[in-house]
CSV table of C-alpha atoms and ligand atoms in Angstrom, one decimal:
chain,number,residue,atom,x,y,z
Y,16,MET,CA,114.9,112.3,84.9
Y,17,GLN,CA,112.8,112.0,88.2
Y,18,LYS,CA,109.5,110.3,87.7
Y,19,ARG,CA,106.6,112.3,89.2
Y,20,LEU,CA,103.7,109.7,90.5
Y,21,THR,CA,100.0,109.7,90.9
Y,22,LEU,CA,99.3,106.7,93.0
Y,23,LEU,CA,95.6,105.7,92.8
Y,24,GLY,CA,94.7,103.6,95.8
Y,25,SER,CA,97.7,104.5,98.0
Y,26,THR,CA,96.2,103.2,101.3
Y,27,GLY,CA,95.9,99.6,100.0
Y,28,SER,CA,98.4,96.8,99.9
Y,29,ILE,CA,99.8,97.6,96.5
Y,30,GLY,CA,99.8,101.3,97.6
Y,31,ASP,CA,102.0,100.5,100.8
Y,32,SER,CA,104.3,98.3,98.7
Y,33,THR,CA,104.7,101.1,96.1
Y,34,LEU,CA,105.5,103.6,98.7
Y,35,ASP,CA,107.8,101.4,100.3
Y,36,VAL,CA,109.9,101.3,97.1
Y,37,VAL,CA,109.4,104.9,96.3
Y,38,ALA,CA,110.8,105.8,99.9
Y,39,ARG,CA,114.0,103.9,98.9
Y,40,HIS,CA,114.8,106.1,95.8
Y,41,PRO,CA,113.9,109.6,96.5
Y,42,GLU,CA,116.2,110.9,93.7
Y,43,ARG,CA,114.2,108.8,91.3
Y,44,PHE,CA,110.6,109.3,92.3
Y,45,SER,CA,108.4,111.8,93.8
Y,46,VAL,CA,104.8,111.9,94.6
Y,47,TYR,CA,102.3,114.2,92.9
Y,48,ALA,CA,99.0,112.7,94.2
Y,49,LEU,CA,97.9,110.0,96.7
Y,50,THR,CA,94.3,108.7,96.7
Y,51,ALA,CA,92.3,106.7,99.2
Y,52,HIS,CA,88.6,105.9,99.4
Y,53,ARG,CA,87.6,106.1,103.1
Y,54,ASN,CA,90.9,105.5,105.0
Y,55,GLY,CA,91.7,109.2,105.7
Y,56,GLY,CA,93.7,108.5,108.8
Y,57,LYS,CA,96.3,106.4,106.9
Y,58,LEU,CA,96.2,108.9,104.0
Y,59,VAL,CA,97.1,111.7,106.3
Y,60,GLU,CA,100.1,109.8,107.5
Y,61,GLN,CA,101.2,109.2,103.9
Y,62,CYS,CA,100.7,112.7,103.0
Y,63,LEU,CA,102.9,113.9,105.9
Y,64,ARG,CA,105.7,111.4,104.9
Y,65,PHE,CA,105.4,112.0,101.0
Y,66,ALA,CA,104.3,115.6,100.8
Y,67,PRO,CA,102.1,115.3,97.5
Y,68,GLU,CA,100.7,118.3,96.0
Y,69,VAL,CA,97.2,116.7,96.0
Y,70,ALA,CA,95.3,114.1,98.0
Y,71,VAL,CA,92.1,112.5,97.0
Y,72,VAL,CA,89.3,110.8,99.0
Y,73,GLY,CA,86.0,109.3,98.3
Y,74,ASP,CA,83.5,111.9,99.8
Y,75,ALA,CA,83.2,115.5,101.3
Y,76,GLU,CA,83.2,114.3,105.0
Y,77,THR,CA,86.4,112.4,104.9
Y,78,ALA,CA,87.9,115.1,102.7
Y,79,ALA,CA,87.1,117.7,105.5
Y,80,GLN,CA,88.7,115.4,108.3
Y,81,VAL,CA,91.8,114.9,106.2
Y,82,GLU,CA,92.1,118.6,105.4
Y,83,LYS,CA,91.8,119.4,109.1
Y,84,LYS,CA,94.6,117.2,110.2
Y,85,LEU,CA,96.9,118.1,107.4
Y,86,ARG,CA,96.5,121.8,108.2
Y,87,ALA,CA,97.0,121.2,111.8
Y,88,ALA,CA,100.3,119.5,110.9
Y,89,GLY,CA,101.5,122.3,108.8
Y,90,SER,CA,101.0,120.4,105.3
Y,91,LYS,CA,100.2,122.2,102.1
Y,92,THR,CA,98.6,119.3,100.4
Y,93,ILE,CA,95.5,120.2,98.6
Y,94,VAL,CA,92.5,117.8,99.5
Y,95,THR,CA,89.9,117.0,96.9
Y,96,TYR,CA,87.3,114.3,96.6
Y,97,GLY,CA,85.1,112.2,94.2
Y,98,PRO,CA,85.4,110.4,90.8
Y,99,GLN,CA,86.2,113.5,88.8
Y,100,ALA,CA,89.1,114.3,91.3
Y,101,LEU,CA,90.6,110.9,90.6
Y,102,VAL,CA,90.5,111.6,86.9
Y,103,ASP,CA,92.1,114.9,87.4
Y,104,VAL,CA,95.0,113.6,89.3
Y,105,ALA,CA,95.4,110.7,86.9
Y,106,THR,CA,95.7,113.1,84.0
Y,107,SER,CA,97.4,116.1,85.3
Y,108,ASP,CA,100.4,117.5,83.5
Y,109,ALA,CA,102.1,117.6,86.8
Y,110,CYS,CA,102.5,113.8,86.7
Y,111,ASP,CA,104.1,111.4,84.3
Y,112,THR,CA,103.4,108.1,85.8
Y,113,VAL,CA,100.1,106.7,87.2
Y,114,VAL,CA,100.1,103.6,89.5
Y,115,ALA,CA,96.7,101.9,89.1
Y,116,ALA,CA,96.2,100.3,92.5
Y,117,ILE,CA,92.4,100.9,93.3
Y,118,VAL,CA,90.6,97.5,93.7
Y,119,GLY,CA,87.9,96.8,91.3
Y,120,ALA,CA,85.6,98.7,88.8
Y,121,ALA,CA,86.1,101.9,90.7
Y,122,GLY,CA,89.6,102.1,89.1
Y,123,LEU,CA,88.5,101.9,85.6
Y,124,VAL,CA,87.5,105.5,84.7
Y,125,PRO,CA,90.7,107.2,86.1
Y,126,THR,CA,92.9,104.6,84.8
Y,127,LEU,CA,91.5,104.7,81.3
Y,128,ALA,CA,91.6,108.6,81.5
Y,129,ALA,CA,95.5,108.0,82.3
Y,130,ALA,CA,95.8,106.0,79.2
Y,131,GLN,CA,93.9,108.8,77.1
Y,132,ALA,CA,96.3,111.2,78.5
Y,133,GLY,CA,99.4,109.1,77.2
Y,134,LYS,CA,100.7,108.5,80.8
Y,135,ARG,CA,103.1,105.7,81.8
Y,136,ILE,CA,100.6,103.3,83.6
Y,137,LEU,CA,101.7,100.7,86.2
Y,138,LEU,CA,98.7,98.5,86.3
Y,139,ALA,CA,97.7,96.6,89.3
Y,140,ASN,CA,94.0,97.2,88.9
Y,141,LYS,CA,93.5,94.2,86.6
Y,142,GLU,CA,89.5,94.6,86.9
Y,143,ALA,CA,89.9,97.9,84.8
Y,144,LEU,CA,91.6,96.0,82.0
Y,145,VAL,CA,89.2,92.8,82.3
Y,146,MET,CA,86.2,95.2,81.9
Y,147,SER,CA,87.4,97.3,79.2
Y,148,GLY,CA,89.6,95.1,77.2
Y,149,ASP,CA,90.2,96.5,73.7
Y,150,ILE,CA,89.0,99.9,74.6
Y,151,PHE,CA,91.7,100.2,77.2
Y,152,MET,CA,94.5,98.7,74.8
Y,153,ASP,CA,93.4,100.9,71.9
Y,154,ALA,CA,93.5,103.9,74.3
Y,155,VAL,CA,97.1,103.1,75.2
Y,156,ARG,CA,98.2,102.6,71.5
Y,157,ASP,CA,96.4,105.8,70.3
Y,158,ASN,CA,97.7,108.0,73.0
Y,159,ASP,CA,101.4,106.6,73.1
Y,160,ALA,CA,100.7,105.7,76.7
Y,161,VAL,CA,103.1,103.0,78.2
Y,162,LEU,CA,101.5,100.1,80.0
Y,163,LEU,CA,103.8,98.3,82.5
Y,164,PRO,CA,102.2,95.2,84.3
Y,165,VAL,CA,102.5,95.2,88.1
Y,166,ASP,CA,100.5,92.0,88.7
Y,167,SER,CA,103.3,89.5,89.4
Y,168,GLU,CA,102.4,86.9,86.9
Y,169,HIS,CA,102.1,89.6,84.1
Y,170,ASN,CA,105.2,91.3,85.2
Y,171,ALA,CA,107.0,88.0,85.1
Y,172,VAL,CA,105.7,87.4,81.5
Y,173,PHE,CA,106.7,90.8,80.5
Y,174,GLN,CA,110.3,90.3,81.9
Y,175,SER,CA,110.4,86.9,79.9
Y,176,LEU,CA,109.0,87.9,76.6
Y,177,PRO,CA,111.5,89.0,73.6
Y,178,ALA,CA,113.4,92.2,74.4
Y,179,GLU,CA,111.0,94.3,72.3
Y,180,GLY,CA,108.3,93.5,74.9
Y,181,THR,CA,105.4,93.4,72.5
Y,182,LYS,CA,106.9,91.5,69.5
Y,183,HIS,CA,105.9,87.8,69.7
Y,184,GLY,CA,108.9,86.3,67.7
Y,185,GLY,CA,108.7,82.5,68.4
Y,186,VAL,CA,106.4,82.7,71.6
Y,187,SER,CA,104.2,79.7,71.6
Y,188,LYS,CA,102.5,80.0,74.9
Y,189,ILE,CA,102.2,82.1,78.1
Y,190,ILE,CA,102.1,79.9,81.4
Y,191,LEU,CA,100.6,81.7,84.2
Y,192,THR,CA,101.4,80.3,87.5
Y,193,ALA,CA,98.8,80.0,90.4
Y,194,SER,CA,99.5,79.0,94.0
Y,195,GLY,CA,96.1,77.5,94.3
Y,196,GLY,CA,95.3,79.6,97.3
Y,197,PRO,CA,94.5,78.3,100.8
Y,198,PHE,CA,91.9,75.7,99.7
Y,199,ARG,CA,94.1,73.8,97.1
Y,200,THR,CA,94.0,70.6,99.2
Y,201,ARG,CA,90.9,71.1,101.2
Y,202,GLU,CA,88.3,68.5,101.0
Y,203,PRO,CA,85.8,70.0,98.5
Y,204,ALA,CA,82.7,69.1,100.4
Y,205,THR,CA,83.9,71.3,103.4
Y,206,LEU,CA,84.3,74.4,101.1
Y,207,VAL,CA,80.7,75.5,101.6
Y,208,ASP,CA,81.6,76.2,105.3
Y,209,VAL,CA,84.7,78.2,104.9
Y,210,THR,CA,84.8,81.8,106.7
Y,211,PRO,CA,86.0,85.1,105.2
Y,212,ASP,CA,89.0,85.1,107.6
Y,213,GLU,CA,89.9,81.5,106.3
Y,214,ALA,CA,89.5,82.6,102.7
Y,215,CYS,CA,91.7,85.7,103.2
Y,216,LYS,CA,94.6,83.6,104.7
Y,217,HIS,CA,96.7,83.3,101.7
Y,218,PRO,CA,99.7,80.8,102.0
Y,219,ASN,CA,102.1,83.1,100.4
Y,220,TRP,CA,101.0,86.5,99.6
Y,221,SER,CA,99.7,89.3,101.8
Y,222,MET,CA,97.0,91.2,100.0
Y,223,GLY,CA,93.7,93.2,100.3
Y,224,ARG,CA,90.6,91.2,101.1
Y,225,LYS,CA,89.0,91.2,97.8
Y,226,ILE,CA,91.9,89.8,95.8
Y,227,SER,CA,92.5,87.3,98.7
Y,228,VAL,CA,89.0,85.9,98.3
Y,229,ASP,CA,89.6,86.0,94.4
Y,230,SER,CA,92.7,83.9,95.1
Y,231,ALA,CA,90.6,81.4,97.3
Y,232,THR,CA,88.1,80.9,94.5
Y,233,MET,CA,90.8,81.1,91.8
Y,234,MET,CA,88.8,83.8,90.1
Y,235,ASN,CA,91.8,85.9,90.4
Y,236,LYS,CA,93.6,83.5,88.0
Y,237,GLY,CA,90.6,83.6,85.7
Y,238,LEU,CA,90.8,87.5,85.7
Y,239,GLU,CA,94.6,87.2,85.1
Y,240,VAL,CA,94.0,85.0,82.1
Y,241,ILE,CA,91.8,87.7,80.7
Y,242,GLU,CA,94.2,90.4,81.6
Y,243,ALA,CA,97.0,88.4,79.9
Y,244,HIS,CA,94.9,88.0,76.8
Y,245,TYR,CA,94.7,91.8,76.3
Y,246,LEU,CA,98.2,92.8,77.6
Y,247,PHE,CA,100.0,90.3,75.4
Y,248,ASN,CA,97.5,90.0,72.6
Y,249,LEU,CA,97.3,86.2,72.8
Y,250,PRO,CA,94.2,83.9,72.3
Y,251,GLY,CA,93.0,81.9,75.3
Y,252,GLU,CA,94.3,78.6,73.8
Y,253,ARG,CA,97.9,80.0,74.2
Y,254,ILE,CA,97.4,80.9,77.8
Y,255,ASP,CA,98.0,78.2,80.2
Y,256,VAL,CA,97.3,78.0,84.0
Y,257,LEU,CA,99.8,76.0,86.1
Y,258,ILE,CA,99.4,75.3,89.8
Y,259,HIS,CA,102.7,76.1,91.6
Y,260,PRO,CA,102.1,76.0,95.3
Y,261,GLN,CA,105.4,77.6,96.3
Y,262,SER,CA,104.9,81.0,94.3
Y,263,VAL,CA,108.6,81.2,93.5
Y,264,ILE,CA,108.2,80.9,89.6
Y,265,HIS,CA,105.9,84.0,89.0
Y,266,SER,CA,105.1,82.9,85.4
Y,267,MET,CA,106.6,81.6,82.3
Y,268,VAL,CA,106.9,82.1,78.5
Y,269,SER,CA,107.2,79.1,76.3
Y,270,TYR,CA,108.9,79.3,72.9
Y,271,ALA,CA,108.8,77.6,69.5
Y,272,ASP,CA,112.3,76.1,70.0
Y,273,GLY,CA,111.3,74.4,73.3
Y,274,SER,CA,113.0,77.2,75.6
Y,275,VAL,CA,110.9,78.3,78.5
Y,276,LEU,CA,111.8,81.5,80.2
Y,277,ALA,CA,110.7,82.3,83.6
Y,278,GLN,CA,111.1,84.9,86.3
Y,279,LEU,CA,111.6,83.8,89.8
Y,280,GLY,CA,111.7,85.6,93.0
Y,281,ASN,CA,110.4,85.6,96.6
Y,282,PRO,CA,106.6,86.3,96.7
Y,283,ASP,CA,106.8,90.0,97.6
Y,284,MET,CA,104.9,92.7,95.3
Y,285,ARG,CA,107.7,95.1,95.9
Y,286,THR,CA,109.7,93.2,93.2
Y,287,PRO,CA,107.2,93.8,90.2
Y,288,ILE,CA,106.5,97.3,91.5
Y,289,ALA,CA,110.2,98.2,91.5
Y,290,HIS,CA,110.7,96.6,88.2
Y,291,ALA,CA,107.7,98.6,86.6
Y,292,LEU,CA,108.7,101.7,88.4
Y,293,ALA,CA,112.3,101.8,87.3
Y,294,PHE,CA,111.9,100.1,83.9
Y,295,PRO,CA,114.3,99.6,82.1
Y,296,ASP,CA,116.6,100.0,85.0
Y,297,ARG,CA,116.8,97.8,88.0
Y,298,VAL,CA,116.7,99.2,91.5
Y,299,ASP,CA,116.6,97.8,95.1
Y,300,SER,CA,113.1,96.8,96.0
Y,301,GLY,CA,113.8,95.8,99.6
Y,302,VAL,CA,113.0,92.2,98.9
Y,303,ALA,CA,115.6,89.7,100.0
Y,304,GLN,CA,117.4,87.6,97.2
Y,305,LEU,CA,115.9,84.4,96.4
Y,306,ASP,CA,117.6,81.4,98.3
Y,307,LEU,CA,116.7,78.4,96.1
Y,308,ALA,CA,118.7,76.0,98.3
Y,309,GLN,CA,116.4,77.2,101.1
Y,310,VAL,CA,113.2,76.7,98.9
Y,311,ALA,CA,114.6,73.2,97.9
Y,312,THR,CA,111.4,72.0,96.1
Y,313,LEU,CA,109.4,73.5,93.3
Y,314,THR,CA,106.1,71.4,92.4
Y,315,PHE,CA,103.5,71.8,89.8
Y,316,GLU,CA,100.0,70.5,89.0
Y,317,LYS,CA,97.3,70.9,86.7
Y,318,PRO,CA,94.3,73.3,87.9
Y,319,ASP,CA,91.1,71.4,89.1
Y,320,TYR,CA,88.2,73.2,87.3
Y,321,GLN,CA,85.8,71.3,89.4
Y,322,ARG,CA,87.2,72.6,92.7
Y,323,PHE,CA,87.6,76.0,91.4
Y,324,PRO,CA,84.4,76.7,89.1
Y,325,CYS,CA,85.3,80.3,89.0
Y,326,LEU,CA,88.3,79.8,86.8
Y,327,ALA,CA,86.0,77.8,84.4
Y,328,LEU,CA,83.6,80.9,84.4
Y,329,ALA,CA,86.2,83.4,83.7
Y,330,MET,CA,87.3,81.3,80.7
Y,331,LYS,CA,83.8,81.1,79.4
Y,332,ALA,CA,83.4,84.7,79.6
Y,333,MET,CA,86.6,85.5,77.8
Y,334,ALA,CA,85.5,83.1,75.2
Y,335,ALA,CA,82.2,84.8,74.9
Y,336,GLY,CA,83.7,88.1,74.3
Y,337,GLY,CA,81.7,91.4,74.2
Y,338,VAL,CA,80.6,92.7,77.8
Y,339,ALA,CA,80.8,89.1,79.2
Y,340,SER,CA,84.1,89.8,81.1
Y,341,ALA,CA,82.8,93.1,82.4
Y,342,ALA,CA,79.6,91.3,83.7
Y,343,LEU,CA,81.8,88.5,85.1
Y,344,ASN,CA,83.8,91.0,87.0
Y,345,ALA,CA,80.9,92.8,88.3
Y,346,ALA,CA,79.0,89.8,89.5
Y,347,ASN,CA,82.1,88.6,91.3
Y,348,GLU,CA,82.8,91.8,93.0
Y,349,VAL,CA,79.2,91.9,94.4
Y,350,ALA,CA,79.4,88.2,95.4
Y,351,VAL,CA,82.7,88.6,97.1
Y,352,GLU,CA,81.5,91.6,99.1
Y,353,ALA,CA,78.5,89.5,100.1
Y,354,PHE,CA,80.6,86.7,101.1
Y,355,LEU,CA,82.8,89.0,103.1
Y,356,ASN,CA,79.8,90.3,104.9
Y,357,ARG,CA,78.6,86.8,105.7
Y,358,ARG,CA,75.5,87.3,103.5
Y,359,ILE,CA,76.3,84.3,101.2
Y,360,GLY,CA,78.6,81.2,101.6
Y,361,PHE,CA,81.9,80.6,99.8
Y,362,MET,CA,80.6,78.4,97.0
Y,363,ALA,CA,77.7,80.8,96.4
Y,364,ILE,CA,80.3,83.1,94.9
Y,365,ALA,CA,80.7,81.0,91.8
Y,366,GLN,CA,76.9,80.1,91.9
Y,367,THR,CA,76.1,83.9,91.7
Y,368,VAL,CA,78.6,84.6,88.8
Y,369,ASP,CA,77.3,81.6,86.9
Y,370,ALA,CA,73.7,82.7,87.2
Y,371,VAL,CA,74.7,86.3,86.1
Y,372,LEU,CA,76.5,85.1,83.1
Y,373,ASN,CA,73.7,82.7,82.1
Y,374,ALA,CA,71.1,85.5,82.1
Y,375,LEU,CA,73.5,87.9,80.3
Y,376,GLU,CA,72.4,89.2,76.9
Y,377,ASN,CA,75.9,89.7,75.5
Y,378,ARG,CA,76.7,92.7,73.2
Y,379,SER,CA,79.8,94.1,71.7
Y,380,ALA,CA,81.9,96.2,74.1
Y,381,SER,CA,81.7,99.2,71.7
Y,382,SER,CA,82.3,102.1,74.2
Y,383,LEU,CA,83.1,102.9,77.9
Y,384,ASP,CA,79.3,103.7,78.3
Y,385,VAL,CA,78.2,100.2,77.0
Y,386,VAL,CA,80.8,98.5,79.6
Y,387,LEU,CA,79.7,100.7,82.4
Y,388,GLU,CA,76.2,99.8,81.7
Y,389,ALA,CA,76.9,96.2,81.5
Y,390,ASP,CA,78.7,96.4,84.7
Y,391,ALA,CA,75.7,98.1,86.4
Y,392,SER,CA,73.2,95.7,85.1
Y,393,ALA,CA,75.2,92.6,86.1
Y,394,ARG,CA,75.5,94.0,89.7
Y,395,ARG,CA,71.7,94.5,89.8
Y,396,ALA,CA,71.4,90.7,88.5
Y,397,ALA,CA,73.9,89.5,91.1
Y,398,HIS,CA,72.0,91.2,94.0
Y,399,THR,CA,68.7,89.5,92.7
Y,400,VAL,CA,70.5,86.2,92.8
Y,401,ILE,CA,72.0,86.8,96.2
Y,402,ASP,CA,68.5,88.0,97.6
Y,403,SER,CA,67.3,84.5,96.7
Y,404,LEU,CA,70.1,82.6,98.6
Y,405,PRO,CA,70.0,81.5,102.1
Y,406,VAL,CA,72.2,83.3,104.8
Y,407,PRO,CA,75.0,80.8,105.9
Y,408,ALA,CA,74.5,79.4,109.3
X,28,LIG,P1,93.5,96.9,98.9
X,28,LIG,O1,91.9,96.6,99.2
X,28,LIG,O2,94.4,96.6,99.8
X,28,LIG,O3,93.4,98.5,98.5
X,28,LIG,C1,92.5,99.1,97.5
X,28,LIG,C2,92.8,100.6,97.4
X,28,LIG,O4,91.8,101.3,96.6
X,28,LIG,C3,92.8,101.5,98.8
X,28,LIG,O5,93.6,102.4,98.7
X,28,LIG,C4,91.4,101.9,98.8
X,28,LIG,O6,91.2,103.1,99.5
X,28,LIG,C5,91.0,102.3,97.2
X,28,LIG,N1,89.6,102.1,97.0
X,28,LIG,C6,88.8,101.1,97.4
X,28,LIG,N2,87.5,101.2,96.8
X,28,LIG,C7,87.6,102.5,96.2
X,28,LIG,C8,86.6,103.2,95.5
X,28,LIG,N3,85.3,102.9,95.2
X,28,LIG,N4,87.1,104.4,94.9
X,28,LIG,C9,88.5,104.8,95.1
X,28,LIG,N5,89.2,104.2,95.6
X,28,LIG,C10,88.9,103.0,96.2
X,28,LIG,O7,93.6,96.2,97.4
X,28,LIG,P2,95.0,95.7,97.1
X,28,LIG,O8,95.2,94.3,97.4
X,28,LIG,O9,96.2,96.6,97.1
X,28,LIG,O10,94.7,95.5,95.3
X,28,LIG,C11,94.7,96.7,94.5
X,28,LIG,C12,94.5,96.1,93.1
X,28,LIG,O11,95.8,95.5,92.8
X,28,LIG,C13,93.4,95.2,92.9
X,28,LIG,O12,93.0,95.3,91.6
X,28,LIG,C14,94.1,93.8,92.9
X,28,LIG,O13,93.6,92.8,92.1
X,28,LIG,C15,95.6,94.3,92.3
X,28,LIG,N6,96.6,93.3,92.7
X,28,LIG,C16,97.0,93.2,94.1
X,28,LIG,C17,97.9,92.5,94.6
X,28,LIG,C18,98.4,92.5,95.9
X,28,LIG,O14,99.3,91.8,96.3
X,28,LIG,N7,97.8,93.0,96.9
X,28,LIG,C19,98.6,91.7,93.6
X,28,LIG,C20,98.2,91.9,92.3
X,28,LIG,C21,97.3,92.7,92.0
X,29,LIG,MG1,98.6,88.1,90.3
């Protein structure tokens, strides 16, 4: 049966890769809705190519521009805007599969709504799960939603787990691999001076700017440990991080009998996306076959928590529980944006997150409202910290 998709965040890096895979298999996948925030021009191009029933943007002005261009081109796609419109397309009876590819906290409400509506969810938007944790996983379980990880590490773990996917027969550990980002070997004392463009130059993956900075600080891996904790229901002690600069092994599962199962491939997000889109089938993703003779060498190192304080901060927030992970994520989003706008230096990202976590009055994440309140208050706290920091030279 053909799958009908809502693609939240279609104009981003994951959105692009998803549509590339979708276009290869028109008999398997069709598009019900595409959503963008402000990039109306790109959304128009996507709508003309994939003819969704609905397109959603962030505001009325962008909606009017998109609508005008679509009508001029003879398109019938309905254009809507705003947070409720995202929820509407994520829960519509007209779609069965929701690709969650909005970046950051903005993706939480529509992705959680998709879980409550019992959709098949392809999760790239790790921040949504980091923020809402058990609330999200409970919604998936209680509404018979299906949650398939798109994040390459989690998709690799999912592929390497026992066939039932969620049963942990004999699993001793999950090993999340990390490239170490662009600053793995850079002299730590020089990290204060790095620019946004340097931070966004990832050695192996091409991604949106926010996750690229997260990879450079290794906050991304910290968020991924929390993501793995909820997705696979394992405590932090059973989730290891291993630096693997080549990004060929995308993660591993270690078993009681000494076996370690891994998923390998070229670093291209179309592989995990195609896996999750077609699951349990396998389809062509457009990614070249892995040539291990060409790769020749795979190397591994332990992560350096001194060099990457954000990784340690994420572990601390996960151990604290409650709304600490939501606060960590919110403070990080604010700090990364300030770094990208050259308002603070690179090392001030960790400093800001640390200060916000230290000031946090933690509480149980008892409802979505409590989580959203913690997100808002951590954002305010992060802005206060940033206001006190010097502008980099
Ligand atoms: P991106 O910045 O390239 O794209 C983000 C998308 O979200 C865009 O379509 C944008 O219009 C939309 N968006 C941004 N702000 C929004 C808002 N306030 N409201 C509604 N929509 C908004 O990001 P990306 O690299 O594609 O990453 C998307 C998500 O996938 C992130 O959570 C990221 O951590 C995760 N992820 C990405 C990669 C990757 O290779 N890019 C890999 C693993 C996981
Ligand atoms: Mg990842």
